[in-house]
Amino acid sequence: MRSLATLLLLATGSAVLAQSSGCQPSYSFGTDTVLFTTPYTYAQVMSITGSYKNLTWSGNPDDTVTLDGVRFTPSTSSSSPLSTPFSPLTPPHPNLPSTPQPDNTVNTTRTYSNSGALVIERITLYSKPSNGPYIEIHTLAPLTIPAANLSFYSDYDYTSVTPVCDGKASAFNLTIPFCATNASLAESVLHGIHLADVQTVGVFLGGQNFTSCEALGGGANATATKTGTGVGPTMTIVTANEAGRGAAVMGIMLGVMVMAMMVL
């Protein structure tokens, strides 16, 4: 019997292949993965990230996120799930239903604003066992970041949190294949956002940086690797200092690119 991790790896590969062949005209395919380890337990991390509605750690507190305010679904008119952009099935925000929808439930849509963009995401897979791993996959409806003159969308935005170092630390994997009007810029934007998100979780829990499993008394799986781009769930340990340097560099690059686009 195949493990959940193996099945998710196969599903992620299939999602990447489907999306890479199904981008709309003027959109091109890209993918990005952030791997990051924080020196806090799975239970501690879940206390921050365990609610689909509460995105305080990502810049959007609970009262700024609406569940099922807008529902989008991929077109089924083609063999590729993203050959046609998502289409609205209910009136757009702020015409929201008065009855809140369940948190952490498959098919629930969350709506919020971030960096001038209206973000609409729908859960397609959600698993949060008490001992891990946490797995959440959602679709991302087309959005535009005005300041960057950038639009992108995805039908497979994957997040996992896995206990490592004998349970004394937690490894994040945030993987997203996407279609974008500027794939390289979208990759930088998404990588910067996701990296900042997982770093913020650590800040909320005390601000300690992960260095090694040995330092936590949690075994020898302490090889540090840099954040990278990939297509599937893996469990790689990344030091916070390395990730912080990467985020700073990407932030500078994004600022330069946005300024150049505004001048043009």
mmCIF file of N, CA and C in Angstrom, residues 87-194:
data_model
loop_
_atom_site.group_PDB
_atom_site.id
_atom_site.type_symbol
_atom_site.label_atom_id
_atom_site.label_comp_id
_atom_site.label_asym_id
_atom_site.label_seq_id
_atom_site.Cartn_x
_atom_site.Cartn_y
_atom_site.Cartn_z
ATOM 1 N N SER A 87 -14.132 30.739 -13.008
ATOM 2 C CA SER A 87 -15.291 31.593 -13.235
ATOM 3 C C SER A 87 -16.113 31.696 -11.955
ATOM 4 N N PRO A 88 -16.651 32.879 -11.644
ATOM 5 C CA PRO A 88 -17.380 33.046 -10.375
ATOM 6 C C PRO A 88 -18.726 32.349 -10.403
ATOM 7 N N LEU A 89 -19.078 31.745 -9.279
ATOM 8 C CA LEU A 89 -20.375 31.106 -9.143
ATOM 9 C C LEU A 89 -21.287 31.882 -8.212
ATOM 10 N N THR A 90 -20.719 32.819 -7.431
ATOM 11 C CA THR A 90 -21.513 33.645 -6.532
ATOM 12 C C THR A 90 -21.043 35.083 -6.668
ATOM 13 N N PRO A 91 -21.852 36.038 -6.235
ATOM 14 C CA PRO A 91 -21.451 37.440 -6.378
ATOM 15 C C PRO A 91 -20.124 37.722 -5.701
ATOM 16 N N PRO A 92 -19.326 38.618 -6.228
ATOM 17 C CA PRO A 92 -18.003 38.893 -5.673
ATOM 18 C C PRO A 92 -18.069 39.658 -4.357
ATOM 19 N N HIS A 93 -16.981 39.609 -3.643
ATOM 20 C CA HIS A 93 -16.802 40.396 -2.412
ATOM 21 C C HIS A 93 -17.049 41.871 -2.730
ATOM 22 N N PRO A 94 -17.762 42.665 -1.891
ATOM 23 C CA PRO A 94 -18.146 42.342 -0.516
ATOM 24 C C PRO A 94 -19.564 41.819 -0.348
ATOM 25 N N ASN A 95 -20.214 41.329 -1.425
ATOM 26 C CA ASN A 95 -21.566 40.779 -1.291
ATOM 27 C C ASN A 95 -21.476 39.361 -0.738
ATOM 28 N N LEU A 96 -21.283 39.240 0.567
ATOM 29 C CA LEU A 96 -20.970 37.965 1.187
ATOM 30 C C LEU A 96 -22.192 37.391 1.893
ATOM 31 N N PRO A 97 -22.289 36.058 1.972
ATOM 32 C CA PRO A 97 -23.396 35.455 2.714
ATOM 33 C C PRO A 97 -23.265 35.760 4.197
ATOM 34 N N SER A 98 -24.385 35.861 4.902
ATOM 35 C CA SER A 98 -24.363 36.221 6.315
ATOM 36 C C SER A 98 -23.992 35.044 7.207
ATOM 37 N N THR A 99 -24.146 33.821 6.698
ATOM 38 C CA THR A 99 -23.847 32.640 7.501
ATOM 39 C C THR A 99 -22.414 32.181 7.271
ATOM 40 N N PRO A 100 -21.560 32.181 8.317
ATOM 41 C CA PRO A 100 -20.178 31.726 8.154
ATOM 42 C C PRO A 100 -20.129 30.257 7.747
ATOM 43 N N GLN A 101 -19.123 29.892 6.970
ATOM 44 C CA GLN A 101 -18.945 28.510 6.548
ATOM 45 C C GLN A 101 -17.911 27.824 7.441
ATOM 46 N N PRO A 102 -17.907 26.472 7.473
ATOM 47 C CA PRO A 102 -16.997 25.744 8.359
ATOM 48 C C PRO A 102 -15.527 26.021 8.029
ATOM 49 N N ASP A 103 -14.715 26.092 9.080
ATOM 50 C CA ASP A 103 -13.278 26.249 8.919
ATOM 51 C C ASP A 103 -12.660 24.876 8.624
ATOM 52 N N ASN A 104 -11.527 24.878 7.910
ATOM 53 C CA ASN A 104 -10.752 23.658 7.679
ATOM 54 C C ASN A 104 -11.564 22.551 7.002
ATOM 55 N N THR A 105 -12.411 22.916 6.044
ATOM 56 C CA THR A 105 -13.287 21.955 5.387
ATOM 57 C C THR A 105 -13.076 21.995 3.876
ATOM 58 N N VAL A 106 -12.938 20.813 3.276
ATOM 59 C CA VAL A 106 -12.758 20.727 1.820
ATOM 60 C C VAL A 106 -13.922 21.409 1.110
ATOM 61 N N ASN A 107 -13.597 22.154 0.056
ATOM 62 C CA ASN A 107 -14.511 22.951 -0.772
ATOM 63 C C ASN A 107 -14.870 24.298 -0.155
ATOM 64 N N THR A 108 -14.359 24.590 1.036
ATOM 65 C CA THR A 108 -14.568 25.918 1.602
ATOM 66 C C THR A 108 -13.647 26.920 0.916
ATOM 67 N N THR A 109 -14.193 28.073 0.548
ATOM 68 C CA THR A 109 -13.427 29.129 -0.106
ATOM 69 C C THR A 109 -13.160 30.250 0.886
ATOM 70 N N ARG A 110 -11.930 30.753 0.903
ATOM 71 C CA ARG A 110 -11.611 31.915 1.732
ATOM 72 C C ARG A 110 -11.260 33.085 0.817
ATOM 73 N N THR A 111 -11.653 34.280 1.252
ATOM 74 C CA THR A 111 -11.466 35.505 0.482
ATOM 75 C C THR A 111 -10.851 36.568 1.377
ATOM 76 N N TYR A 112 -9.813 37.220 0.884
ATOM 77 C CA TYR A 112 -9.169 38.288 1.640
ATOM 78 C C TYR A 112 -8.360 39.153 0.683
ATOM 79 N N SER A 113 -7.928 40.304 1.164
ATOM 80 C CA SER A 113 -7.118 41.219 0.349
ATOM 81 C C SER A 113 -5.695 41.234 0.877
ATOM 82 N N ASN A 114 -4.739 41.292 -0.046
ATOM 83 C CA ASN A 114 -3.336 41.326 0.339
ATOM 84 C C ASN A 114 -2.547 42.032 -0.759
ATOM 85 N N SER A 115 -1.780 43.054 -0.381
ATOM 86 C CA SER A 115 -0.932 43.802 -1.328
ATOM 87 C C SER A 115 -1.742 44.357 -2.492
ATOM 88 N N GLY A 116 -2.980 44.756 -2.234
ATOM 89 C CA GLY A 116 -3.812 45.328 -3.270
ATOM 90 C C GLY A 116 -4.517 44.303 -4.133
ATOM 91 N N ALA A 117 -4.335 43.018 -3.847
ATOM 92 C CA ALA A 117 -4.952 41.956 -4.646
ATOM 93 C C ALA A 117 -6.076 41.290 -3.860
ATOM 94 N N LEU A 118 -7.156 40.915 -4.560
ATOM 95 C CA LEU A 118 -8.223 40.121 -3.970
ATOM 96 C C LEU A 118 -7.843 38.656 -4.121
ATOM 97 N N VAL A 119 -7.656 37.970 -3.008
ATOM 98 C CA VAL A 119 -7.188 36.583 -3.017
ATOM 99 C C VAL A 119 -8.369 35.661 -2.716
ATOM 100 N N ILE A 120 -8.562 34.659 -3.582
ATOM 101 C CA ILE A 120 -9.660 33.705 -3.431
ATOM 102 C C ILE A 120 -9.074 32.301 -3.553
ATOM 103 N N GLU A 121 -9.200 31.517 -2.478
ATOM 104 C CA GLU A 121 -8.602 30.190 -2.426
ATOM 105 C C GLU A 121 -9.637 29.173 -1.945
ATOM 106 N N ARG A 122 -9.647 27.991 -2.563
ATOM 107 C CA ARG A 122 -10.614 26.950 -2.196
ATOM 108 C C ARG A 122 -9.890 25.674 -1.804
ATOM 109 N N ILE A 123 -10.214 25.125 -0.621
ATOM 110 C CA ILE A 123 -9.573 23.899 -0.139
ATOM 111 C C ILE A 123 -9.970 22.704 -1.003
ATOM 112 N N THR A 124 -8.982 21.927 -1.438
ATOM 113 C CA THR A 124 -9.250 20.677 -2.144
ATOM 114 C C THR A 124 -8.789 19.457 -1.349
ATOM 115 N N LEU A 125 -7.866 19.661 -0.408
ATOM 116 C CA LEU A 125 -7.434 18.568 0.466
ATOM 117 C C LEU A 125 -7.018 19.168 1.803
ATOM 118 N N TYR A 126 -7.463 18.552 2.893
ATOM 119 C CA TYR A 126 -7.112 19.067 4.220
ATOM 120 C C TYR A 126 -6.954 17.900 5.178
ATOM 121 N N SER A 127 -5.784 17.820 5.830
ATOM 122 C CA SER A 127 -5.512 16.764 6.792
ATOM 123 C C SER A 127 -4.654 17.341 7.918
ATOM 124 N N LYS A 128 -5.129 17.196 9.167
ATOM 125 C CA LYS A 128 -4.395 17.732 10.311
ATOM 126 C C LYS A 128 -4.428 16.736 11.469
ATOM 127 N N PRO A 129 -3.751 15.584 11.323
ATOM 128 C CA PRO A 129 -3.705 14.621 12.423
ATOM 129 C C PRO A 129 -2.918 15.189 13.602
ATOM 130 N N SER A 130 -3.202 14.706 14.787
ATOM 131 C CA SER A 130 -2.600 15.282 15.988
ATOM 132 C C SER A 130 -1.081 15.159 16.014
ATOM 133 N N ASN A 131 -0.553 14.121 15.362
ATOM 134 C CA ASN A 131 0.898 13.911 15.362
ATOM 135 C C ASN A 131 1.550 14.229 14.021
ATOM 136 N N GLY A 132 0.797 14.819 13.093
ATOM 137 C CA GLY A 132 1.338 15.187 11.800
ATOM 138 C C GLY A 132 1.357 14.025 10.819
ATOM 139 N N PRO A 133 1.708 14.293 9.560
ATOM 140 C CA PRO A 133 1.976 15.645 9.051
ATOM 141 C C PRO A 133 0.690 16.399 8.706
ATOM 142 N N TYR A 134 0.771 17.705 8.777
ATOM 143 C CA TYR A 134 -0.311 18.588 8.324
ATOM 144 C C TYR A 134 -0.187 18.753 6.813
ATOM 145 N N ILE A 135 -1.293 18.594 6.097
ATOM 146 C CA ILE A 135 -1.291 18.766 4.641
ATOM 147 C C ILE A 135 -2.516 19.567 4.242
ATOM 148 N N GLU A 136 -2.309 20.618 3.484
ATOM 149 C CA GLU A 136 -3.419 21.444 2.985
ATOM 150 C C GLU A 136 -3.126 21.842 1.545
ATOM 151 N N ILE A 137 -4.091 21.602 0.671
ATOM 152 C CA ILE A 137 -3.966 21.980 -0.737
ATOM 153 C C ILE A 137 -5.177 22.816 -1.099
ATOM 154 N N HIS A 138 -4.944 23.923 -1.792
ATOM 155 C CA HIS A 138 -6.067 24.752 -2.244
ATOM 156 C C HIS A 138 -5.804 25.296 -3.643
ATOM 157 N N THR A 139 -6.881 25.690 -4.297
ATOM 158 C CA THR A 139 -6.761 26.375 -5.577
ATOM 159 C C THR A 139 -6.597 27.875 -5.327
ATOM 160 N N LEU A 140 -6.031 28.551 -6.288
ATOM 161 C CA LEU A 140 -5.859 30.006 -6.219
ATOM 162 C C LEU A 140 -6.472 30.611 -7.474
ATOM 163 N N ALA A 141 -7.572 31.350 -7.309
ATOM 164 C CA ALA A 141 -8.228 31.982 -8.452
ATOM 165 C C ALA A 141 -7.341 33.086 -9.018
ATOM 166 N N PRO A 142 -7.532 33.467 -10.275
ATOM 167 C CA PRO A 142 -6.689 34.520 -10.877
ATOM 168 C C PRO A 142 -6.699 35.785 -10.036
ATOM 169 N N LEU A 143 -5.513 36.296 -9.767
ATOM 170 C CA LEU A 143 -5.401 37.546 -9.025
ATOM 171 C C LEU A 143 -4.376 38.435 -9.698
ATOM 172 N N THR A 144 -4.464 39.722 -9.389
ATOM 173 C CA THR A 144 -3.539 40.706 -9.961
ATOM 174 C C THR A 144 -2.938 41.535 -8.838
ATOM 175 N N ILE A 145 -1.616 41.690 -8.870
ATOM 176 C CA ILE A 145 -0.909 42.587 -7.964
ATOM 177 C C ILE A 145 -0.620 43.859 -8.750
ATOM 178 N N PRO A 146 -1.397 44.931 -8.543
ATOM 179 C CA PRO A 146 -1.283 46.132 -9.382
ATOM 180 C C PRO A 146 0.107 46.746 -9.387
ATOM 181 N N ALA A 147 0.762 46.820 -8.234
ATOM 182 C CA ALA A 147 2.062 47.482 -8.155
ATOM 183 C C ALA A 147 3.120 46.783 -8.990
ATOM 184 N N ALA A 148 2.949 45.465 -9.191
ATOM 185 C CA ALA A 148 3.921 44.702 -9.969
ATOM 186 C C ALA A 148 3.445 44.430 -11.389
ATOM 187 N N ASN A 149 2.216 44.872 -11.730
ATOM 188 C CA ASN A 149 1.640 44.592 -13.048
ATOM 189 C C ASN A 149 1.716 43.095 -13.345
ATOM 190 N N LEU A 150 1.286 42.300 -12.372
ATOM 191 C CA LEU A 150 1.467 40.858 -12.425
ATOM 192 C C LEU A 150 0.163 40.145 -12.095
ATOM 193 N N SER A 151 -0.168 39.130 -12.890
ATOM 194 C CA SER A 151 -1.333 38.283 -12.624
ATOM 195 C C SER A 151 -0.911 36.820 -12.654
ATOM 196 N N PHE A 152 -1.519 36.005 -11.796
ATOM 197 C CA PHE A 152 -1.221 34.571 -11.804
ATOM 198 C C PHE A 152 -2.364 33.798 -11.157
ATOM 199 N N TYR A 153 -2.374 32.481 -11.367
ATOM 200 C CA TYR A 153 -3.378 31.608 -10.779
ATOM 201 C C TYR A 153 -2.816 30.197 -10.679
ATOM 202 N N SER A 154 -3.469 29.363 -9.873
ATOM 203 C CA SER A 154 -2.995 27.995 -9.684
ATOM 204 C C SER A 154 -4.149 27.114 -9.227
ATOM 205 N N ASP A 155 -4.101 25.832 -9.582
ATOM 206 C CA ASP A 155 -5.109 24.905 -9.057
ATOM 207 C C ASP A 155 -4.489 23.931 -8.070
ATOM 208 N N TYR A 156 -3.245 24.214 -7.626
ATOM 209 C CA TYR A 156 -2.583 23.286 -6.699
ATOM 210 C C TYR A 156 -1.558 24.048 -5.876
ATOM 211 N N ASP A 157 -2.006 24.636 -4.773
ATOM 212 C CA ASP A 157 -1.123 25.361 -3.855
ATOM 213 C C ASP A 157 -0.977 24.497 -2.607
ATOM 214 N N TYR A 158 0.182 23.871 -2.457
ATOM 215 C CA TYR A 158 0.395 22.802 -1.480
ATOM 216 C C TYR A 158 1.184 23.305 -0.277
ATOM 217 N N THR A 159 0.722 22.961 0.932
ATOM 218 C CA THR A 159 1.458 23.253 2.161
ATOM 219 C C THR A 159 1.483 22.010 3.036
ATOM 220 N N SER A 160 2.667 21.662 3.552
ATOM 221 C CA SER A 160 2.748 20.587 4.536
ATOM 222 C C SER A 160 3.651 21.017 5.677
ATOM 223 N N VAL A 161 3.377 20.468 6.852
ATOM 224 C CA VAL A 161 4.230 20.646 8.028
ATOM 225 C C VAL A 161 4.479 19.261 8.603
ATOM 226 N N THR A 162 5.761 18.872 8.693
ATOM 227 C CA THR A 162 6.127 17.533 9.127
ATOM 228 C C THR A 162 7.036 17.594 10.348
ATOM 229 N N PRO A 163 6.725 16.844 11.415
ATOM 230 C CA PRO A 163 7.622 16.808 12.569
ATOM 231 C C PRO A 163 8.976 16.205 12.183
ATOM 232 N N VAL A 164 10.070 16.817 12.611
ATOM 233 C CA VAL A 164 11.414 16.309 12.376
ATOM 234 C C VAL A 164 12.211 16.422 13.668
ATOM 235 N N CYS A 165 13.436 15.931 13.638
ATOM 236 C CA CYS A 165 14.313 15.993 14.820
ATOM 237 C C CYS A 165 13.642 15.360 16.038
ATOM 238 N N ASP A 166 13.090 14.155 15.829
ATOM 239 C CA ASP A 166 12.390 13.446 16.904
ATOM 240 C C ASP A 166 11.263 14.285 17.500
ATOM 241 N N GLY A 167 10.616 15.087 16.665
ATOM 242 C CA GLY A 167 9.471 15.874 17.091
ATOM 243 C C GLY A 167 9.808 17.218 17.698
ATOM 244 N N LYS A 168 11.090 17.553 17.748
ATOM 245 C CA LYS A 168 11.496 18.820 18.371
ATOM 246 C C LYS A 168 11.500 19.997 17.404
ATOM 247 N N ALA A 169 11.293 19.737 16.123
ATOM 248 C CA ALA A 169 11.254 20.792 15.107
ATOM 249 C C ALA A 169 10.212 20.430 14.061
ATOM 250 N N SER A 170 9.908 21.375 13.185
ATOM 251 C CA SER A 170 8.896 21.168 12.146
ATOM 252 C C SER A 170 9.426 21.648 10.805
ATOM 253 N N ALA A 171 9.217 20.826 9.768
ATOM 254 C CA ALA A 171 9.681 21.151 8.423
ATOM 255 C C ALA A 171 8.502 21.550 7.545
ATOM 256 N N PHE A 172 8.561 22.764 6.992
ATOM 257 C CA PHE A 172 7.550 23.264 6.065
ATOM 258 C C PHE A 172 7.934 22.914 4.634
ATOM 259 N N ASN A 173 6.910 22.625 3.831
ATOM 260 C CA ASN A 173 7.058 22.532 2.384
ATOM 261 C C ASN A 173 5.892 23.292 1.762
ATOM 262 N N LEU A 174 6.197 24.371 1.051
ATOM 263 C CA LEU A 174 5.183 25.141 0.328
ATOM 264 C C LEU A 174 5.526 25.071 -1.151
ATOM 265 N N THR A 175 4.706 24.359 -1.909
ATOM 266 C CA THR A 175 4.953 24.139 -3.336
ATOM 267 C C THR A 175 3.760 24.622 -4.143
ATOM 268 N N ILE A 176 4.030 25.378 -5.206
ATOM 269 C CA ILE A 176 2.949 25.870 -6.054
ATOM 270 C C ILE A 176 3.380 25.896 -7.518
ATOM 271 N N PRO A 177 2.735 25.080 -8.381
ATOM 272 C CA PRO A 177 2.843 25.275 -9.826
ATOM 273 C C PRO A 177 1.800 26.325 -10.217
ATOM 274 N N PHE A 178 2.120 27.202 -11.148
ATOM 275 C CA PHE A 178 1.207 28.311 -11.444
ATOM 276 C C PHE A 178 1.307 28.726 -12.906
ATOM 277 N N CYS A 179 0.336 29.528 -13.333
ATOM 278 C CA CYS A 179 0.363 30.209 -14.625
ATOM 279 C C CYS A 179 0.395 31.707 -14.348
ATOM 280 N N ALA A 180 1.278 32.433 -15.039
ATOM 281 C CA ALA A 180 1.462 33.848 -14.731
ATOM 282 C C ALA A 180 1.757 34.650 -15.988
ATOM 283 N N THR A 181 1.445 35.937 -15.922
ATOM 284 C CA THR A 181 1.778 36.827 -17.042
ATOM 285 C C THR A 181 3.277 37.076 -17.118
ATOM 286 N N ASN A 182 3.974 36.877 -16.012
ATOM 287 C CA ASN A 182 5.433 36.963 -15.965
ATOM 288 C C ASN A 182 5.890 35.907 -14.971
ATOM 289 N N ALA A 183 6.280 34.716 -15.490
ATOM 290 C CA ALA A 183 6.545 33.569 -14.623
ATOM 291 C C ALA A 183 7.728 33.807 -13.688
ATOM 292 N N SER A 184 8.785 34.422 -14.178
ATOM 293 C CA SER A 184 9.964 34.636 -13.334
ATOM 294 C C SER A 184 9.657 35.615 -12.201
ATOM 295 N N LEU A 185 8.901 36.669 -12.504
ATOM 296 C CA LEU A 185 8.521 37.623 -11.468
ATOM 297 C C LEU A 185 7.564 36.970 -10.474
ATOM 298 N N ALA A 186 6.607 36.183 -10.970
ATOM 299 C CA ALA A 186 5.664 35.503 -10.079
ATOM 300 C C ALA A 186 6.396 34.544 -9.147
ATOM 301 N N GLU A 187 7.402 33.854 -9.669
ATOM 302 C CA GLU A 187 8.180 32.944 -8.826
ATOM 303 C C GLU A 187 8.863 33.707 -7.692
ATOM 304 N N SER A 188 9.442 34.853 -8.005
ATOM 305 C CA SER A 188 10.097 35.668 -6.974
ATOM 306 C C SER A 188 9.091 36.178 -5.948
ATOM 307 N N VAL A 189 7.937 36.638 -6.438
ATOM 308 C CA VAL A 189 6.901 37.157 -5.534
ATOM 309 C C VAL A 189 6.406 36.052 -4.607
ATOM 310 N N LEU A 190 6.037 34.892 -5.181
ATOM 311 C CA LEU A 190 5.509 33.797 -4.380
ATOM 312 C C LEU A 190 6.549 33.257 -3.401
ATOM 313 N N HIS A 191 7.783 33.158 -3.861
ATOM 314 C CA HIS A 191 8.830 32.651 -2.975
ATOM 315 C C HIS A 191 9.036 33.602 -1.795
ATOM 316 N N GLY A 192 9.061 34.900 -2.091
ATOM 317 C CA GLY A 192 9.235 35.878 -1.024
ATOM 318 C C GLY A 192 8.089 35.863 -0.027
ATOM 319 N N ILE A 193 6.847 35.769 -0.540
ATOM 320 C CA ILE A 193 5.670 35.735 0.336
ATOM 321 C C ILE A 193 5.679 34.493 1.216
ATOM 322 N N HIS A 194 5.890 33.321 0.596
ATOM 323 C CA HIS A 194 5.842 32.075 1.345
ATOM 324 C C HIS A 194 6.981 31.964 2.353
#
